[in-house]
Short mmCIF file of C-alpha atoms in Angstrom, two decimals:
data_model
loop_
_atom_site.label_atom_id
_atom_site.label_comp_id
_atom_site.label_asym_id
_atom_site.label_seq_id
_atom_site.Cartn_x
_atom_site.Cartn_y
_atom_site.Cartn_z
CA GLU A 1 26.11 12.24 -44.98
CA LYS A 2 27.12 8.78 -43.78
CA GLU A 3 24.34 6.26 -43.27
CA GLY A 4 25.85 4.69 -40.19
CA LEU A 5 28.61 4.57 -37.61
CA VAL A 6 31.20 1.89 -36.81
CA LEU A 7 32.86 2.07 -33.39
CA HIS A 8 35.87 -0.21 -33.06
CA GLY A 9 38.95 -0.73 -30.92
CA GLY A 10 37.00 -0.24 -27.70
CA ARG A 11 35.57 -2.16 -24.78
CA LEU A 12 31.92 -3.04 -25.20
CA TRP A 13 29.64 -3.42 -22.20
CA ASN A 14 27.86 -6.75 -22.42
CA GLN A 15 25.93 -8.32 -19.56
CA ASP A 16 26.88 -11.78 -20.82
CA THR A 17 30.61 -11.05 -20.79
CA PRO A 18 31.51 -9.11 -17.62
CA GLU A 19 35.18 -9.04 -18.63
CA ARG A 20 34.14 -6.57 -21.35
CA PRO A 21 36.49 -7.61 -24.18
CA ASN A 22 37.57 -5.35 -27.01
CA GLY A 23 35.23 -5.37 -29.96
CA TRP A 24 33.21 -3.29 -32.39
CA VAL A 25 29.64 -2.18 -32.93
CA VAL A 26 27.68 -0.80 -35.89
CA VAL A 27 24.97 1.83 -35.41
CA LYS A 28 22.48 2.66 -38.14
CA GLY A 29 19.76 5.21 -37.51
CA ASN A 30 18.88 4.79 -33.85
CA ARG A 31 19.63 1.05 -33.70
CA PHE A 32 22.59 -1.22 -33.06
CA VAL A 33 22.63 -3.42 -36.14
CA ALA A 34 25.79 -5.48 -35.59
CA VAL A 35 28.19 -6.31 -32.77
CA GLY A 36 31.52 -8.10 -32.89
CA GLY A 37 33.75 -9.41 -30.13
CA GLU A 38 37.49 -9.46 -29.74
CA GLY A 39 39.19 -11.12 -32.69
CA GLU A 40 36.16 -10.85 -34.96
CA THR A 41 36.72 -8.96 -38.21
CA ILE A 42 34.44 -6.09 -39.16
CA PRO A 43 32.65 -7.09 -42.41
CA GLU A 44 33.62 -4.00 -44.40
CA GLU A 45 31.91 -5.33 -47.51
CA GLU A 46 28.64 -5.01 -45.60
CA PHE A 47 29.60 -1.72 -43.91
CA PRO A 48 31.93 0.01 -46.41
CA ARG A 49 33.92 3.02 -45.23
CA GLU A 50 32.51 5.24 -47.98
CA ARG A 51 29.03 4.77 -46.46
CA PHE A 52 29.87 4.32 -42.77
CA GLU A 53 31.93 6.54 -40.48
CA TYR A 54 34.65 4.55 -38.68
CA ILE A 55 35.81 5.74 -35.26
CA ASP A 56 38.72 4.15 -33.40
CA LEU A 57 37.84 4.22 -29.70
CA GLU A 58 41.46 3.63 -28.69
CA GLY A 59 40.44 1.38 -25.82
CA ARG A 60 37.61 3.52 -24.50
CA GLU A 61 34.40 1.93 -23.27
CA VAL A 62 31.00 1.86 -24.99
CA LEU A 63 27.89 1.68 -22.81
CA PRO A 64 24.25 1.40 -23.83
CA GLY A 65 22.12 4.48 -23.23
CA LEU A 66 21.18 4.79 -19.58
CA GLN A 67 17.48 4.88 -18.68
CA ASP A 68 15.78 6.00 -15.50
CA ALA A 69 13.07 3.41 -14.84
CA HIS A 70 11.12 5.47 -12.27
CA ILE A 71 11.11 9.23 -12.45
CA HIS A 72 8.63 12.11 -12.44
CA VAL A 73 10.08 14.46 -15.04
CA GLN A 74 7.36 17.09 -14.72
CA ALA A 75 7.74 17.25 -10.93
CA LEU A 76 11.52 17.51 -11.39
CA GLY A 77 10.95 20.57 -13.58
CA PHE A 78 8.67 22.15 -11.00
CA SER A 79 11.21 21.50 -8.26
CA MET A 80 13.78 23.57 -10.14
CA THR A 81 11.64 26.68 -9.62
CA TRP A 82 10.00 25.85 -6.28
CA LEU A 83 11.68 26.11 -2.89
CA ASP A 84 14.20 23.28 -2.54
CA LEU A 85 13.63 21.92 0.97
CA ARG A 86 15.73 18.77 0.64
CA GLN A 87 18.61 20.27 2.57
CA CYS A 88 16.53 21.33 5.57
CA SER A 89 18.08 19.42 8.46
CA ASN A 90 15.84 20.85 11.17
CA LEU A 91 12.59 22.78 11.64
CA ASP A 92 14.32 26.15 11.97
CA GLU A 93 15.81 25.80 8.49
CA LEU A 94 12.37 25.00 7.05
CA ILE A 95 10.88 28.07 8.74
CA HIS A 96 13.75 30.25 7.53
CA SER A 97 13.20 29.07 3.94
CA VAL A 98 9.56 30.15 4.06
CA GLU A 99 10.38 33.48 5.71
CA THR A 100 12.99 34.30 3.07
CA ALA A 101 10.66 33.32 0.24
CA ALA A 102 7.84 35.47 1.62
CA LEU A 103 10.09 38.52 1.86
CA GLU A 104 11.46 37.96 -1.65
CA ALA A 105 7.93 37.58 -3.01
CA GLU A 106 6.90 40.90 -1.48
CA GLU A 107 9.94 42.64 -2.94
CA TYR A 108 9.29 41.11 -6.36
CA GLU A 109 5.70 42.33 -6.36
CA ARG A 110 6.81 45.79 -5.23
CA GLN A 111 9.37 46.04 -8.01
CA THR A 112 7.03 44.77 -10.73
CA ALA A 113 4.34 47.23 -9.58
CA LEU A 114 6.89 49.98 -10.27
CA GLY A 115 7.48 48.62 -13.75
CA VAL A 116 10.89 47.14 -12.93
CA SER A 117 11.75 43.91 -14.74
CA VAL A 118 13.08 41.39 -12.21
CA ASP A 119 13.37 37.61 -12.09
CA VAL A 120 10.59 35.69 -10.36
CA PRO A 121 11.98 34.51 -7.00
CA ARG A 122 12.22 30.83 -6.36
CA GLY A 123 9.06 29.35 -4.89
CA LEU A 124 6.63 32.02 -6.10
CA VAL A 125 3.96 30.75 -8.49
CA GLU A 126 1.06 32.36 -10.29
CA GLY A 127 -1.60 33.51 -7.83
CA GLY A 128 0.96 34.56 -5.25
CA TRP A 129 1.37 31.16 -3.60
CA ILE A 130 4.73 30.01 -2.25
CA VAL A 131 5.40 26.37 -3.11
CA GLY A 132 8.19 24.14 -1.87
CA LEU A 133 9.16 20.49 -2.18
CA GLY A 134 11.48 18.05 -0.47
CA TRP A 135 11.19 18.26 3.32
CA ASP A 136 11.52 15.05 5.30
CA HIS A 137 10.58 15.10 8.98
CA ASP A 138 12.66 11.99 9.67
CA ARG A 139 15.78 13.60 8.25
CA MET A 140 14.94 16.78 10.18
CA GLY A 141 14.89 14.84 13.45
CA LEU A 142 11.21 15.55 14.16
CA LYS A 143 9.14 13.06 16.14
CA GLU A 144 5.95 14.59 14.71
CA LEU A 145 5.09 16.21 11.40
CA PRO A 146 5.56 19.98 11.18
CA HIS A 147 2.56 22.12 12.11
CA ARG A 148 1.03 25.05 10.25
CA ARG A 149 1.76 27.35 13.22
CA ASP A 150 5.45 26.87 12.50
CA ILE A 151 5.15 28.68 9.16
CA ASP A 152 2.10 30.90 9.80
CA LYS A 153 4.26 33.26 11.82
CA VAL A 154 6.68 33.94 8.95
CA SER A 155 4.57 33.63 5.77
CA ARG A 156 3.24 37.20 5.97
CA GLY A 157 -0.34 36.19 5.15
CA ARG A 158 0.63 34.55 1.85
CA PRO A 159 -0.64 31.03 0.97
CA VAL A 160 2.12 28.46 1.38
CA VAL A 161 2.18 24.77 0.47
CA LEU A 162 5.24 22.63 1.18
CA PHE A 163 5.23 19.11 -0.26
CA ARG A 164 7.06 16.36 1.55
CA ALA A 165 9.81 14.62 -0.45
CA CYS A 166 7.38 11.89 -1.53
CA SER A 167 4.61 14.38 -2.53
CA HIS A 168 2.03 12.15 -0.84
CA ILE A 169 1.43 14.77 1.86
CA ALA A 170 1.98 18.50 2.19
CA LEU A 171 2.05 21.19 4.86
CA LEU A 172 -0.31 24.11 4.21
CA ASN A 173 -0.29 27.30 6.22
CA GLY A 174 -3.44 28.99 7.51
CA ALA A 175 -3.83 31.24 4.45
CA ALA A 176 -3.65 28.25 2.09
CA LEU A 177 -6.15 26.25 4.15
CA GLU A 178 -8.51 29.21 4.03
CA LYS A 179 -8.06 29.55 0.25
CA MET A 180 -8.98 25.88 -0.10
CA SER A 181 -11.96 26.24 2.27
CA PHE A 182 -10.64 23.27 4.26
CA THR A 183 -12.17 22.74 7.70
CA SER A 184 -12.23 19.93 10.25
CA GLU A 185 -15.49 18.84 8.64
CA THR A 186 -14.06 18.54 5.12
CA GLU A 187 -14.15 15.00 3.80
CA ILE A 188 -12.40 13.91 0.59
CA SER A 189 -12.49 10.30 -0.57
CA GLY A 190 -9.01 8.77 -0.66
CA GLY A 191 -7.48 11.59 1.36
CA SER A 192 -7.57 13.35 4.70
CA ILE A 193 -6.91 16.68 6.39
CA ASP A 194 -5.26 16.29 9.78
CA VAL A 195 -6.72 17.83 12.92
CA ASP A 196 -4.80 18.57 16.11
CA GLU A 197 -5.18 15.44 18.24
CA HIS A 198 -3.69 17.24 21.24
CA GLN A 199 -6.33 19.98 21.26
CA GLU A 200 -8.35 20.11 24.44
CA GLY A 201 -11.94 21.21 24.93
CA GLU A 202 -15.02 21.22 22.76
CA GLY A 203 -15.62 23.04 19.51
CA GLU A 204 -14.19 22.76 16.02
CA LYS A 205 -10.84 21.04 15.91
CA THR A 206 -7.82 23.00 14.70
CA LEU A 207 -6.21 21.88 11.45
CA THR A 208 -2.52 21.03 11.71
CA GLY A 209 -1.93 21.96 8.07
CA ILE A 210 -1.04 18.41 6.99
CA VAL A 211 -3.06 17.35 3.94
CA ARG A 212 -2.82 13.80 2.64
CA GLU A 213 -3.18 11.97 -0.68
CA LYS A 214 -6.36 12.71 -2.70
CA ALA A 215 -7.11 15.72 -0.50
CA LEU A 216 -4.14 17.32 -2.28
CA ASP A 217 -5.83 17.14 -5.70
CA PRO A 218 -7.64 20.50 -5.32
CA VAL A 219 -4.41 22.01 -3.98
CA TRP A 220 -2.53 20.98 -7.12
CA LYS A 221 -5.23 22.64 -9.21
CA ASN A 222 -4.76 25.91 -7.32
CA ILE A 223 -1.03 26.07 -7.97
CA LYS A 224 -1.07 24.99 -11.61
CA GLU A 225 1.21 27.10 -13.72
CA PRO A 226 0.35 28.50 -17.15
CA LYS A 227 1.11 26.29 -20.15
CA GLY A 228 4.13 28.36 -21.19
CA SER A 229 5.76 27.84 -17.79
CA LYS A 230 4.93 24.14 -17.83
CA ILE A 231 6.59 23.69 -21.22
CA LYS A 232 9.65 25.63 -20.10
CA ASN A 233 9.98 23.63 -16.87
CA LEU A 234 9.47 20.31 -18.65
CA LYS A 235 12.12 21.14 -21.23
CA ARG A 236 14.54 22.24 -18.50
CA SER A 237 13.95 18.97 -16.66
CA LEU A 238 14.53 16.84 -19.76
CA GLU A 239 17.73 18.71 -20.54
CA PHE A 240 18.89 18.12 -16.97
CA CYS A 241 18.26 14.38 -17.42
CA MET A 242 20.26 14.41 -20.65
CA GLU A 243 23.14 16.26 -18.97
CA LYS A 244 23.26 13.49 -16.36
CA GLY A 245 23.73 10.90 -19.10
CA LEU A 246 20.18 9.62 -19.52
CA THR A 247 18.95 8.76 -23.00
CA ALA A 248 15.45 7.63 -21.96
CA VAL A 249 13.09 8.00 -19.03
CA GLN A 250 10.09 6.01 -17.85
CA THR A 251 8.08 8.79 -16.29
CA ASN A 252 4.72 9.17 -14.59
CA ASP A 253 3.37 12.67 -15.22
CA GLY A 254 -0.29 13.55 -14.88
CA GLU A 255 -1.90 15.43 -17.76
CA ALA A 256 1.47 15.93 -19.47
CA TYR A 257 1.05 14.11 -22.78
CA GLU A 258 0.09 17.25 -24.73
CA LEU A 259 3.18 19.03 -23.35
CA TYR A 260 5.50 16.23 -24.51
CA LYS A 261 3.73 16.17 -27.85
CA GLU A 262 4.35 19.89 -28.31
CA LEU A 263 8.06 19.45 -27.55
CA VAL A 264 8.24 16.71 -30.19
CA ASP A 265 6.46 18.93 -32.72
CA ARG A 266 9.02 21.66 -32.01
CA GLY A 267 11.91 19.22 -32.35
CA GLU A 268 12.87 19.95 -28.74
CA LEU A 269 12.45 16.56 -27.05
CA PRO A 270 16.10 15.64 -26.32
CA ILE A 271 15.61 12.08 -25.03
CA ARG A 272 13.16 9.20 -25.44
CA VAL A 273 10.12 9.33 -23.14
CA PHE A 274 8.06 6.32 -22.08
CA LEU A 275 5.05 7.99 -20.48
CA THR A 276 2.98 6.22 -17.82
CA ILE A 277 -0.49 7.65 -17.33
CA TYR A 278 -2.70 7.49 -14.27
CA TYR A 279 -5.64 5.11 -14.35
CA ASP A 280 -7.93 8.00 -13.35
CA ASP A 281 -6.89 9.89 -16.50
CA VAL A 282 -7.92 7.15 -18.93
CA GLY A 283 -10.50 8.47 -21.36
CA LYS A 284 -9.85 12.12 -20.58
CA GLU A 285 -9.28 14.52 -23.44
CA GLY A 286 -5.60 14.83 -24.26
CA THR A 287 -4.71 11.47 -22.70
CA PRO A 288 -3.30 8.80 -25.05
CA SER A 289 -4.62 5.26 -25.10
CA PRO A 290 -2.51 3.08 -22.78
CA ASN A 291 -2.71 0.13 -25.18
CA HIS A 292 -0.94 2.03 -27.95
CA SER A 293 1.25 -0.70 -29.44
CA ASP A 294 3.53 1.40 -31.64
CA ASP A 295 5.99 4.15 -30.86
CA PHE A 296 4.79 7.45 -32.21
CA TYR A 297 6.43 10.75 -32.99
CA GLY A 298 9.58 9.21 -34.41
CA GLY A 299 9.97 6.72 -31.60
CA LEU A 300 10.68 9.47 -29.05
CA LEU A 301 7.34 9.39 -27.27
CA SER A 302 5.17 6.42 -26.33
CA SER A 303 2.60 5.46 -23.72
CA ARG A 304 1.94 1.80 -22.97
CA ARG A 305 1.50 1.66 -19.21
CA LEU A 306 -0.99 2.62 -16.52
CA LYS A 307 -0.31 3.55 -12.92
CA LEU A 308 -2.84 2.49 -10.31
CA LEU A 309 -2.54 3.70 -6.72
CA SER A 310 -4.12 1.63 -3.96
CA ASP A 311 -2.61 3.40 -0.94
CA GLY A 312 0.02 5.96 0.00
CA SER A 313 3.67 5.92 1.02
CA LEU A 314 5.48 4.66 4.11
CA GLY A 315 7.47 7.85 4.58
CA ALA A 316 4.29 9.90 4.73
CA SER A 317 2.56 7.30 6.93
CA THR A 318 -0.21 6.95 4.34
CA ALA A 319 0.60 3.41 3.16
CA SER A 320 -2.17 1.18 4.44
CA LEU A 321 -1.04 -1.07 7.32
CA SER A 322 -2.72 -3.70 9.48
CA GLU A 323 -1.54 -1.89 12.64
CA SER A 324 -1.11 1.77 13.57
CA TYR A 325 2.06 3.68 12.80
CA CYS A 326 4.38 4.57 15.66
CA ASN A 327 3.54 7.79 17.53
CA CYS A 328 0.10 8.15 15.93
CA SER A 329 -3.30 6.49 15.95
CA HIS A 330 -3.89 5.86 12.24
CA ARG A 331 -2.98 2.97 9.93
CA GLY A 332 -2.62 4.80 6.64
CA MET A 333 -5.35 4.79 4.00
CA LEU A 334 -6.64 3.22 0.83
CA ILE A 335 -6.96 5.56 -2.14
#
């Protein structure tokens, strides 16, 4: 087996030379160890052909490995099995997606009760919940956020949670709100549960189904998938990233370090992962130290950053502002 690779006769990407001249590069292990520009001779005495594989690029281009500097790999994996609501261009399409998922879930449960082996329909998670991700009320042309009554009528009594594209807020139907024991009196620090501001009369206010920021934490816990499914989804997500040409990701995934570690132990981590952990997770069991100064697990997995959240997102109207958002009376929130 050769100890290195020499690529020559190609165009090398170099930020200092935008004209990208022909040249050569030497790779040893997982590092570039030498680079030469046009007209420079490869030092074959240092990189002899009997020890290094030489490949003539015939004018093709060499690029450094592409990295995604802000991604949520674990959420990407979940989204591949949840309802994909990104293409919903209006409220009717969102409602139809929930109705279809509810019917498919019923049929799946009927078939499995009969002992028939069938694939789990998209959106159905353990516990019978239907989960979706990706709706955007602005893209759907809505002046207000969707209301739980829009999906209550088609969800067939099954708990449903639909995360907005940013995941900072979600729409829960009546069954999900009941499962969570959410009421108009529920208070959660760093989050909120919307009530119907248009409701007239006295008495307990009706919940709209919109749940914001930290109030979503207990919801996430209710839809957590078993470890086997998490590993499978994470691996699928990483392979998807690799297929798109990524060689490394800087990802923020809560409570995911042990999952990445297991993939490394199996030899199934296909790209390099720079894991960012949440400040709230520091010190928890299974969470690496954020000041870890060395790459571990063969340089494929490291964790050197913390993520601190002070407020929400603009798209979800939870980013904290000095004045109220348009068409509503609140100014976002601090978390």
